[in-house]
XYZ file of C-alpha atoms in Angstrom:
676
model
C 81.370 77.409 -65.760
C 82.876 77.113 -62.309
C 81.451 80.536 -61.314
C 77.980 79.552 -62.498
C 78.116 76.432 -60.366
C 79.456 78.352 -57.409
C 76.639 80.918 -57.364
C 73.972 78.223 -57.347
C 74.528 77.787 -53.637
C 72.292 80.125 -51.564
C 75.092 80.641 -49.084
C 77.494 81.671 -51.852
C 74.936 84.116 -53.246
C 74.625 85.684 -49.800
C 78.401 86.000 -49.573
C 78.537 87.619 -53.012
C 75.745 90.042 -52.073
C 77.469 91.043 -48.867
C 80.795 91.502 -50.631
C 79.358 93.807 -53.302
C 77.424 95.768 -50.664
C 80.500 96.257 -48.484
C 82.503 97.492 -51.485
C 79.812 100.071 -52.320
C 79.500 101.215 -48.709
C 83.279 101.501 -48.403
C 83.482 103.587 -51.569
C 80.665 105.886 -50.423
C 82.250 106.210 -47.007
C 85.621 107.135 -48.532
C 84.048 109.808 -50.716
C 82.075 111.181 -47.770
C 85.207 111.252 -45.634
C 87.117 113.216 -48.265
C 84.270 115.707 -48.548
C 84.159 116.128 -44.774
C 87.908 116.747 -44.615
C 87.828 119.443 -47.304
C 84.832 121.252 -45.804
C 86.325 121.013 -42.338
C 89.653 122.463 -43.487
C 87.980 125.450 -45.199
C 85.704 126.163 -42.244
C 88.533 125.796 -39.740
C 90.621 128.308 -41.669
C 87.805 130.844 -41.675
C 87.151 130.367 -37.962
C 90.874 130.625 -37.149
C 91.173 133.969 -38.911
C 88.236 135.316 -36.928
C 89.656 133.987 -33.641
C 93.089 135.463 -34.362
C 91.521 138.888 -34.805
C 89.424 138.484 -31.644
C 92.473 137.298 -29.647
C 94.356 140.471 -30.608
C 91.430 142.619 -29.446
C 91.075 140.720 -26.156
C 94.811 140.839 -25.459
C 94.845 144.580 -26.119
C 91.894 145.104 -23.776
C 93.533 143.096 -20.983
C 96.834 144.927 -21.469
C 95.020 148.237 -21.158
C 93.322 147.068 -17.977
C 96.641 145.892 -16.535
C 98.320 149.204 -17.393
C 95.511 151.145 -15.703
C 95.792 148.929 -12.623
C 99.563 149.384 -12.367
C 99.198 153.149 -12.819
C 96.616 153.314 -10.017
C 98.836 151.240 -7.709
C 101.843 153.463 -8.477
C 99.777 156.515 -7.553
C 98.592 154.910 -4.308
C 102.138 153.952 -3.352
C 103.218 157.603 -3.350
C 100.260 159.461 -1.809
C 100.712 160.732 1.744
C 99.756 158.308 4.473
C 96.864 160.510 5.593
C 95.303 160.411 2.115
C 95.856 156.699 1.485
C 92.589 155.396 3.050
C 90.412 157.784 1.045
C 92.271 157.242 -2.216
C 92.266 153.457 -1.794
C 88.566 153.388 -0.952
C 87.772 155.458 -4.031
C 89.745 153.093 -6.263
C 88.138 149.995 -4.726
C 84.604 151.349 -5.086
C 85.109 152.245 -8.721
C 87.210 149.356 -10.001
C 86.970 146.199 -7.906
C 84.360 143.497 -7.308
C 83.860 141.831 -3.946
C 86.559 139.230 -4.687
C 89.466 141.693 -4.603
C 91.142 144.179 -2.278
C 93.992 146.687 -2.151
C 96.720 146.303 0.467
C 99.397 148.719 1.597
C 102.536 147.094 3.017
C 104.996 149.028 5.142
C 107.186 148.543 8.194
C 104.108 149.122 10.342
C 102.350 146.072 8.906
C 99.524 145.581 6.420
C 96.488 147.773 5.827
C 93.672 146.437 3.648
C 90.971 148.320 1.745
C 88.230 147.474 2.418
C 89.352 145.916 5.749
C 86.380 143.506 5.914
C 87.680 141.519 2.930
C 90.913 140.467 4.656
C 90.306 137.512 6.985
C 93.727 137.623 8.624
C 96.978 139.594 8.419
C 100.393 138.122 7.614
C 101.851 139.824 10.727
C 100.258 140.918 13.958
C 100.006 144.693 14.411
C 102.133 146.194 17.172
C 100.029 146.862 20.276
C 100.730 148.533 23.626
C 101.160 146.147 26.538
C 100.324 146.741 30.223
C 103.139 147.599 32.591
C 105.355 144.645 33.506
C 104.122 142.990 36.657
C 100.740 144.726 36.663
C 98.931 141.401 37.228
C 101.641 139.718 39.326
C 99.859 139.958 42.666
C 96.509 138.748 41.298
C 98.110 135.829 39.473
C 100.030 134.859 42.599
C 96.769 134.733 44.552
C 95.076 132.810 41.717
C 97.702 130.205 40.912
C 100.099 129.882 43.863
C 97.831 130.498 46.846
C 94.573 129.364 45.219
C 92.908 132.339 46.895
C 90.246 132.957 44.298
C 88.371 135.537 46.376
C 91.556 137.593 46.858
C 92.446 137.254 43.174
C 88.948 138.388 42.172
C 89.276 141.472 44.351
C 92.679 142.334 42.906
C 91.467 141.894 39.323
C 88.377 144.015 39.994
C 90.628 146.798 41.262
C 92.769 146.650 38.137
C 89.643 146.531 35.927
C 88.958 150.130 37.015
C 92.287 151.301 35.625
C 92.425 154.260 33.230
C 94.647 152.298 30.826
C 92.515 150.257 28.418
C 95.174 147.554 27.987
C 95.416 147.052 31.763
C 91.640 147.064 32.102
C 91.306 144.453 29.325
C 93.931 142.175 30.847
C 92.296 142.427 34.280
C 88.820 141.621 32.940
C 90.151 138.567 31.099
C 91.781 137.253 34.270
C 88.738 138.164 36.321
C 86.470 136.065 34.084
C 88.894 133.141 34.261
C 89.086 133.302 38.070
C 85.294 133.581 38.435
C 84.942 130.395 36.351
C 87.377 128.625 38.658
C 85.446 129.871 41.662
C 82.238 128.339 40.306
C 80.551 131.637 39.472
C 79.742 131.307 35.746
C 77.109 134.056 35.663
C 79.577 136.543 37.131
C 82.195 135.314 34.634
C 79.770 136.003 31.792
C 79.361 139.549 33.075
C 83.133 140.064 33.170
C 83.502 138.746 29.629
C 80.628 140.929 28.476
C 82.393 143.971 29.921
C 85.620 142.866 28.238
C 83.821 142.502 24.875
C 82.916 146.214 25.052
C 86.603 147.040 24.650
C 86.477 145.176 21.268
C 89.736 146.042 19.460
C 91.793 146.734 22.586
C 94.584 144.129 22.614
C 94.673 141.589 25.376
C 97.592 139.175 25.334
C 98.155 140.181 21.682
C 94.557 139.470 20.579
C 91.456 141.685 20.214
C 89.530 141.841 23.463
C 86.172 141.475 21.707
C 87.187 138.223 20.000
C 88.706 136.695 23.143
C 85.759 137.696 25.334
C 83.023 136.437 22.994
C 84.751 133.080 22.513
C 85.133 132.761 26.271
C 81.407 133.455 26.684
C 80.637 130.560 24.308
C 82.750 128.227 26.448
C 80.975 129.291 29.662
C 77.537 128.897 28.068
C 78.486 125.455 26.823
C 79.711 124.452 30.308
C 76.351 125.572 31.717
C 74.491 123.477 29.126
C 72.921 126.560 27.573
C 73.329 125.320 24.017
C 70.631 127.528 22.508
C 72.200 130.680 23.932
C 75.652 129.618 22.744
C 74.249 128.970 19.271
C 72.675 132.417 19.130
C 75.953 134.098 20.044
C 78.080 131.864 17.772
C 76.407 133.067 14.561
C 77.198 136.818 14.911
C 80.677 135.995 16.206
C 81.398 133.873 13.161
C 80.103 136.623 10.863
C 82.445 139.132 12.506
C 85.385 136.710 12.392
C 84.900 135.891 8.701
C 84.101 139.540 8.012
C 87.654 140.566 8.918
C 86.589 142.664 11.878
C 89.826 142.141 13.816
C 93.432 142.367 12.534
C 94.658 138.946 13.633
C 97.237 136.523 12.285
C 96.418 133.387 10.338
C 97.217 131.144 13.311
C 94.802 133.095 15.504
C 92.157 133.105 12.786
C 92.359 129.348 12.220
C 92.229 128.670 15.965
C 89.160 130.796 16.624
C 87.482 129.636 13.409
C 87.690 126.047 14.674
C 86.407 127.147 18.064
C 83.363 128.887 16.584
C 82.648 126.127 14.081
C 82.513 123.651 16.950
C 79.151 125.044 17.936
C 76.025 123.909 16.091
C 72.797 125.482 15.088
C 69.574 124.588 16.753
C 68.834 122.106 13.939
C 72.141 120.329 14.484
C 73.850 121.601 11.314
C 77.359 123.027 11.855
C 77.520 126.811 11.843
C 80.241 126.817 9.165
C 78.421 124.569 6.735
C 76.284 127.205 5.046
C 79.089 129.682 4.406
C 81.924 127.374 3.465
C 81.725 128.211 -0.238
C 81.734 131.947 0.535
C 84.720 131.635 2.888
C 86.968 129.877 0.352
C 87.509 133.000 -1.859
C 88.215 135.112 1.227
C 90.793 132.573 2.433
C 92.436 132.708 -0.972
C 92.618 136.516 -0.829
C 94.197 136.407 2.626
C 96.683 133.846 1.377
C 97.536 136.106 -1.567
C 98.230 139.014 0.798
C 100.461 136.750 2.910
C 102.328 135.681 -0.242
C 102.915 139.312 -1.235
C 104.127 140.180 2.270
C 106.566 137.262 2.364
C 107.803 138.001 -1.145
C 108.456 141.677 -0.487
C 109.998 141.169 2.964
C 112.311 138.318 2.014
C 115.903 139.345 1.419
C 116.273 136.477 -1.069
C 113.249 137.579 -3.108
C 113.758 137.742 -6.872
C 110.838 140.136 -7.348
C 111.307 143.453 -9.076
C 112.047 146.294 -6.733
C 109.506 148.558 -8.398
C 106.696 146.038 -8.874
C 105.358 143.177 -10.939
C 102.370 140.896 -11.478
C 101.902 137.183 -10.655
C 99.325 134.401 -10.576
C 99.671 132.373 -7.376
C 97.634 129.393 -6.192
C 96.199 129.528 -2.687
C 94.220 126.498 -1.464
C 93.681 125.348 -5.071
C 92.322 128.736 -6.105
C 94.067 131.190 -8.470
C 94.884 134.646 -7.086
C 96.118 137.585 -9.144
C 98.705 139.735 -7.349
C 99.788 143.040 -8.936
C 101.947 145.457 -6.955
C 103.957 148.652 -7.170
C 106.556 149.863 -4.682
C 107.889 153.247 -3.678
C 110.039 154.579 -0.888
C 106.986 154.972 1.358
C 105.223 151.652 0.847
C 104.269 148.768 -1.416
C 100.685 148.813 -2.669
C 99.188 145.697 -4.213
C 95.989 144.515 -5.808
C 94.971 140.993 -4.744
C 92.065 139.492 -6.687
C 90.457 136.059 -6.918
C 88.770 134.185 -9.738
C 85.550 136.209 -9.558
C 87.560 139.426 -9.821
C 89.216 138.189 -13.016
C 85.950 137.089 -14.560
C 83.913 140.164 -13.579
C 86.400 143.063 -13.543
C 88.723 141.907 -16.308
C 86.848 139.626 -18.703
C 83.499 141.236 -17.881
C 84.658 144.543 -19.339
C 85.458 142.728 -22.582
C 81.951 141.278 -22.902
C 80.961 143.630 -25.779
C 83.991 142.475 -27.765
C 83.326 138.817 -27.003
C 79.695 139.083 -28.059
C 80.482 141.036 -31.219
C 83.218 138.624 -32.311
C 81.308 135.522 -31.193
C 84.183 134.153 -29.109
C 84.756 132.885 -25.591
C 87.878 133.384 -23.498
C 89.620 131.365 -20.809
C 92.808 132.086 -18.867
C 95.451 129.646 -17.632
C 98.738 129.930 -15.764
C 102.175 128.954 -17.048
C 101.597 125.293 -16.186
C 98.288 125.167 -18.061
C 95.994 125.188 -15.012
C 92.710 126.974 -15.636
C 92.578 130.369 -13.917
C 88.972 131.142 -14.850
C 85.985 128.832 -14.673
C 83.959 127.784 -17.702
C 81.158 130.283 -17.062
C 81.906 132.171 -20.303
C 81.702 128.996 -22.353
C 85.458 128.855 -23.014
C 87.851 126.124 -22.037
C 91.604 125.857 -22.083
C 91.230 122.853 -24.362
C 89.893 123.125 -27.893
C 86.210 122.367 -28.115
C 83.434 122.421 -30.669
C 83.112 120.898 -34.090
C 86.055 122.846 -35.583
C 88.525 122.139 -32.809
C 90.068 125.592 -33.485
C 91.733 127.367 -30.588
C 93.921 130.453 -30.607
C 96.477 130.811 -27.827
C 98.359 133.906 -26.768
C 101.185 132.985 -24.399
C 102.117 135.199 -21.448
C 105.568 135.877 -22.925
C 103.893 137.202 -26.070
C 101.270 139.445 -24.447
C 103.191 140.469 -21.278
C 100.135 139.430 -19.296
C 100.359 137.253 -16.143
C 98.448 134.425 -17.830
C 98.016 132.563 -21.103
C 95.015 133.579 -23.173
C 92.789 130.931 -24.852
C 90.194 132.057 -27.392
C 87.628 129.683 -28.893
C 84.391 130.107 -30.763
C 81.415 130.746 -28.511
C 79.103 128.948 -30.934
C 80.992 126.258 -32.876
C 77.723 124.781 -34.048
C 76.718 128.045 -35.653
C 80.111 128.304 -37.371
C 79.647 124.933 -38.968
C 75.908 124.970 -39.632
C 76.153 124.297 -43.364
C 78.904 121.730 -42.911
C 76.887 120.039 -40.205
C 73.817 119.847 -42.438
C 75.721 118.184 -45.275
C 77.472 115.926 -42.862
C 74.164 115.015 -41.252
C 72.589 113.985 -44.569
C 75.559 111.932 -45.714
C 76.040 110.436 -42.278
C 72.423 109.348 -41.982
C 72.596 107.808 -45.444
C 75.728 105.900 -44.521
C 74.256 104.881 -41.188
C 71.037 103.665 -42.799
C 72.932 101.677 -45.401
C 75.324 100.336 -42.804
C 72.478 99.310 -40.521
C 70.737 97.618 -43.426
C 73.872 95.668 -44.242
C 74.468 94.786 -40.591
C 70.867 93.694 -40.101
C 71.009 91.586 -43.231
C 74.340 90.110 -42.207
C 73.059 89.443 -38.707
C 69.874 87.820 -40.014
C 71.814 85.624 -42.434
C 74.471 84.589 -39.927
C 71.930 84.027 -37.183
C 69.623 82.035 -39.443
C 72.420 79.840 -40.761
C 73.892 79.413 -37.275
C 70.535 78.481 -35.771
C 69.811 76.039 -38.548
C 73.210 74.404 -38.188
C 72.929 74.334 -34.414
C 69.396 72.945 -34.537
C 70.467 70.312 -37.035
C 73.324 69.317 -34.761
C 71.094 69.219 -31.684
C 68.462 67.182 -33.483
C 71.125 64.778 -34.713
C 72.467 64.438 -31.176
C 68.915 63.977 -29.886
C 68.140 61.227 -32.377
C 71.416 59.501 -31.523
C 70.768 59.834 -27.811
C 67.176 58.571 -28.060
C 68.309 55.671 -30.232
C 70.894 54.785 -27.624
C 68.367 55.118 -24.817
C 65.944 52.799 -26.650
C 68.618 50.365 -27.736
C 69.966 49.692 -24.242
C 66.752 48.388 -22.613
C 65.601 46.679 -25.825
C 68.899 44.819 -26.123
C 68.689 43.643 -22.527
C 65.056 42.582 -22.947
C 65.785 40.741 -26.223
C 68.721 38.799 -24.804
C 66.883 37.770 -21.647
C 63.740 36.854 -23.614
C 65.741 34.620 -25.963
C 67.338 32.883 -22.993
C 63.966 32.283 -21.376
C 62.298 31.190 -24.633
C 65.052 28.699 -25.443
C 64.640 27.019 -22.070
C 68.281 27.383 -21.226
C 67.437 28.952 -17.864
C 66.613 26.018 -15.625
C 66.936 27.704 -12.246
C 63.734 29.217 -10.948
C 65.732 31.765 -8.990
C 67.669 32.841 -12.065
C 64.450 32.884 -14.137
C 62.830 35.192 -11.569
C 65.821 37.501 -11.687
C 65.573 37.689 -15.476
C 61.852 38.432 -15.294
C 62.573 41.202 -12.786
C 65.199 42.733 -15.098
C 62.779 42.581 -18.014
C 60.158 44.310 -15.861
C 62.538 47.109 -14.843
C 63.745 47.630 -18.391
C 60.134 47.713 -19.588
C 59.311 50.362 -17.006
C 62.393 52.314 -18.018
C 61.385 52.107 -21.661
C 57.843 53.111 -20.752
C 59.081 56.152 -18.826
C 61.272 57.141 -21.750
C 58.417 56.890 -24.245
C 55.988 58.697 -21.932
C 58.584 61.386 -21.292
C 59.081 61.983 -25.002
C 55.340 62.073 -25.606
C 54.685 64.398 -22.662
C 57.504 66.710 -23.742
C 55.993 66.865 -27.209
C 52.634 67.777 -25.675
C 54.289 70.411 -23.489
C 56.007 71.964 -26.494
C 52.707 72.015 -28.360
C 50.842 73.348 -25.315
C 48.484 70.380 -25.396
C 49.426 68.707 -22.107
C 46.661 68.986 -19.520
C 47.573 69.267 -15.863
C 45.330 67.913 -13.122
C 45.534 70.358 -10.256
C 44.916 69.239 -6.709
C 46.365 69.803 -3.235
C 49.547 67.729 -2.969
C 51.730 67.146 0.068
C 55.194 68.112 -1.180
C 56.862 66.184 1.657
C 55.023 62.929 0.945
C 55.514 63.320 -2.820
C 59.254 63.806 -2.367
C 59.495 60.810 -0.056
C 57.625 58.562 -2.527
C 59.727 59.672 -5.517
C 62.962 59.145 -3.597
C 61.877 55.664 -2.473
C 60.931 54.639 -6.021
C 64.121 56.113 -7.424
C 66.237 54.438 -4.729
C 64.714 51.088 -5.702
C 66.010 51.626 -9.235
C 69.515 52.286 -7.882
C 70.032 49.158 -5.816
C 72.585 47.785 -8.294
C 74.264 51.102 -9.070
C 75.824 51.823 -5.703
C 74.248 55.277 -5.355
C 72.149 56.341 -2.419
C 69.798 59.234 -1.845
C 69.858 60.993 1.516
C 66.446 62.469 2.255
C 65.888 65.283 4.741
C 62.222 66.235 5.079
C 60.154 67.545 7.978
C 57.388 65.595 9.657
C 54.773 68.246 8.836
C 52.856 68.277 5.563
C 53.480 71.140 3.127
C 50.617 71.312 0.666
C 50.979 72.865 -2.757
C 48.544 73.096 -5.656
C 50.147 70.819 -8.234
C 49.829 67.973 -10.731
C 51.239 65.085 -8.728
C 52.457 63.048 -11.718
C 54.079 66.014 -13.448
C 55.801 67.261 -10.282
C 57.004 63.713 -9.538
C 58.479 63.491 -13.035
C 60.303 66.806 -12.577
C 61.813 65.621 -9.276
C 62.672 62.224 -10.843
C 64.527 63.959 -13.701
C 66.586 66.008 -11.242
C 67.509 62.874 -9.304
C 68.382 61.059 -12.529
C 70.694 63.910 -13.596
C 72.345 64.035 -10.175
C 73.178 60.317 -10.356
C 74.389 60.493 -13.967
C 76.913 63.240 -13.288
C 78.138 61.985 -9.897
C 80.310 59.003 -10.852
C 82.691 59.370 -7.914
C 80.483 60.590 -5.080
C 77.696 58.016 -4.724
C 75.460 60.172 -2.533
C 72.702 62.561 -3.617
C 70.995 64.811 -1.074
C 67.334 65.802 -1.214
C 65.568 68.141 1.199
C 62.271 69.970 1.496
C 61.736 73.080 3.560
C 59.189 75.805 3.923
C 60.066 79.482 3.626
C 58.194 82.753 3.872
C 56.771 82.488 0.357
C 56.376 78.803 -0.309
C 57.949 75.362 -0.422
C 61.499 74.691 -1.575
C 62.514 71.279 -2.966
C 66.254 70.917 -3.371
C 68.400 68.220 -5.065
C 72.153 68.424 -4.464
C 75.043 66.335 -5.728
C 78.814 66.425 -5.505
C 79.510 65.619 -9.134
C 81.105 67.205 -12.166
C 79.312 70.562 -11.866
C 78.223 72.956 -14.613
C 80.400 75.607 -16.221
C 79.103 79.220 -15.863
C 78.675 79.656 -19.621
C 76.414 76.546 -19.782
C 74.012 77.483 -16.967
C 71.939 79.749 -19.217
C 71.286 77.034 -21.810
C 70.941 73.796 -19.839
C 67.153 74.269 -19.558
C 66.759 74.455 -23.343
C 65.635 71.400 -25.293
C 68.227 69.046 -26.753
C 71.030 70.879 -24.913
C 73.472 68.729 -22.975
C 76.430 69.993 -20.991
C 80.072 69.461 -21.857
C 80.370 66.879 -19.072
C 77.900 64.606 -20.889
C 80.099 64.533 -23.986
C 83.415 64.086 -22.223
C 82.118 61.317 -19.965
C 79.775 59.688 -22.552
C 76.812 59.940 -20.202
C 73.546 58.742 -21.672
C 70.578 61.092 -21.994
C 68.223 62.757 -24.446
C 68.746 66.438 -23.585
C 65.089 67.086 -22.693
C 65.091 66.225 -18.980
C 65.866 69.698 -17.645
C 63.744 71.322 -20.361
C 60.814 69.224 -19.138
C 61.547 70.232 -15.531
C 61.430 73.901 -16.524
C 58.123 73.410 -18.391
C 56.550 71.676 -15.403
C 57.781 74.192 -12.807
C 56.677 77.186 -14.877
C 53.261 75.563 -15.383
C 53.060 75.433 -11.558
C 53.914 79.161 -11.428
C 57.141 78.273 -9.671
C 60.841 78.852 -10.211
C 63.747 76.534 -10.971
C 67.251 77.654 -9.998
C 70.701 76.114 -10.287
C 73.856 76.756 -8.314
C 76.974 74.970 -9.458
C 80.752 74.997 -9.447
C 82.853 72.891 -11.778
C 84.211 69.930 -9.849
C 82.143 70.807 -6.762
C 78.688 69.601 -7.803
C 75.335 71.220 -8.444
C 72.202 72.176 -6.527
C 68.840 72.396 -8.310
C 66.079 74.182 -6.401
C 62.337 74.140 -7.146
C 60.302 76.879 -5.466
C 56.506 76.508 -5.338
C 53.787 78.515 -3.671
C 52.012 76.784 -0.794
C 48.329 75.898 -0.956
C 46.258 78.689 0.633
């Protein structure tokens, strides 16, 4: 019997309906989840078996490639020195991409094949130097005696020497002295002659590099920017093309010098090739690492050779080397070399097995990019990944194998999952929409009932206050107990004010009802916003004579005309003033100003009262809504004043804004377009 009574309530029926629906959805979801888990486990097992087989094939292919590489390096480390360039070039042309090179390390330094791929050498090659004191006389004339003409003559004499090193040193000093003597064109000629010697060392550096950089400096000093730009491009190409065997310090110095020059369009010379230079820098760093490792007495490397992945400027570099009594020969390759020369050869296997491969170092950092579709982290619907560690495969990296097409592996599972998922989603959405509609409807009804109750109570209070005053004063006057004419006049004046207040309240309620129904007619005419504001403030101030509040008005002398309904706009301004006074119990001043902006007239009412909380600012312009301050302070009001203001302002195609801080007061701003 109790259950029958309980279900009679519509709300209880809704609760029962929602409960049964949630139980059914939960049961269906549990069954679907179990089905997904079983299908996923079976599919994952099948995919794992395929990936295990593919990983074995890939590992075997990479091991074969590594063995071939080590065999070739062993052969190159033992060939006679005269045959090494030809043998190395043949191996490079047949086996290596552009992101790799072969280096031969010996006591004489480092030789790279092809040489253009090595930006700088770990050690400077030994070079013949001019005889000691060959330039002593010229330098004495240049620096101690400041006899530039004599120094130029001495350097010109030495520049005709049969020894190329002496000739290069003399031309370098000749160009420097000509610059000091204020003869830049002659200096350019000396540097041009020096550049012809190209690889001849001068002060430990290639003459061609030193001379061409010096020419750029002279051209820049002359203001010949276009000429310097033209020469900077080829020089940079030669520098980054590994034309000269220089050390890293020299390379970095001259790279900065060349990059300091700009193109004719203002873009730095180095900007366009920065991405191409990064792999070459990494290769040079790998060669330097191999040199340091093999030359260090404390090195733990194998005496015969080994393989390693090293990181140079955040780029992985593969270094494989073999040593003999004659030399150490190494292969240094970057990321592109690994992807093209190593993984590229395995492409038929990868395609046939439907897998993708990625490589990582011992710390888990990705050695290859994601261009093959593989990642070092499991991906795809199955989440299956097969790993072959370096210790297991004897390779210099960890091997990660994943499915190249996880979606294809799980096509049937995905189809079943899609159907069940969409069914669950549709049912869930239906339940959520129904729940939302029920909760929202009940909440709105309860909230509207509460607001209407508050509105009725507030209106009753608003009516009761003036009616009570009028009734008491009328009874006093009717009974004849007021004998003083002065007192009688005061009572009549109070009755008049309360009548006007009651009239405004009734008219406000009626007008708001018309506004809500869309039946209120506005009478449009040009209205002076300044005069209207002044009149409303004066009338409102007259009502406040006994309340202690005052309104400070700041308006210009000029007239700002707007197209408006004068009565409606006056009522909106009156409501804002009334609110400002109500919620400013401590600060008795309200400020009103009118100003003209670029797009219209602004009417602003500001108080220093209780303020409005941020969460209430979005709802204060709704009907029957009153802020928390009105409840805590028992302020009288109906809750339709600001709603009426919004209706009126929007009817005038204007905007109403509020800025407020709790405890700091509020500012209400009306923006209207001016009369054209």
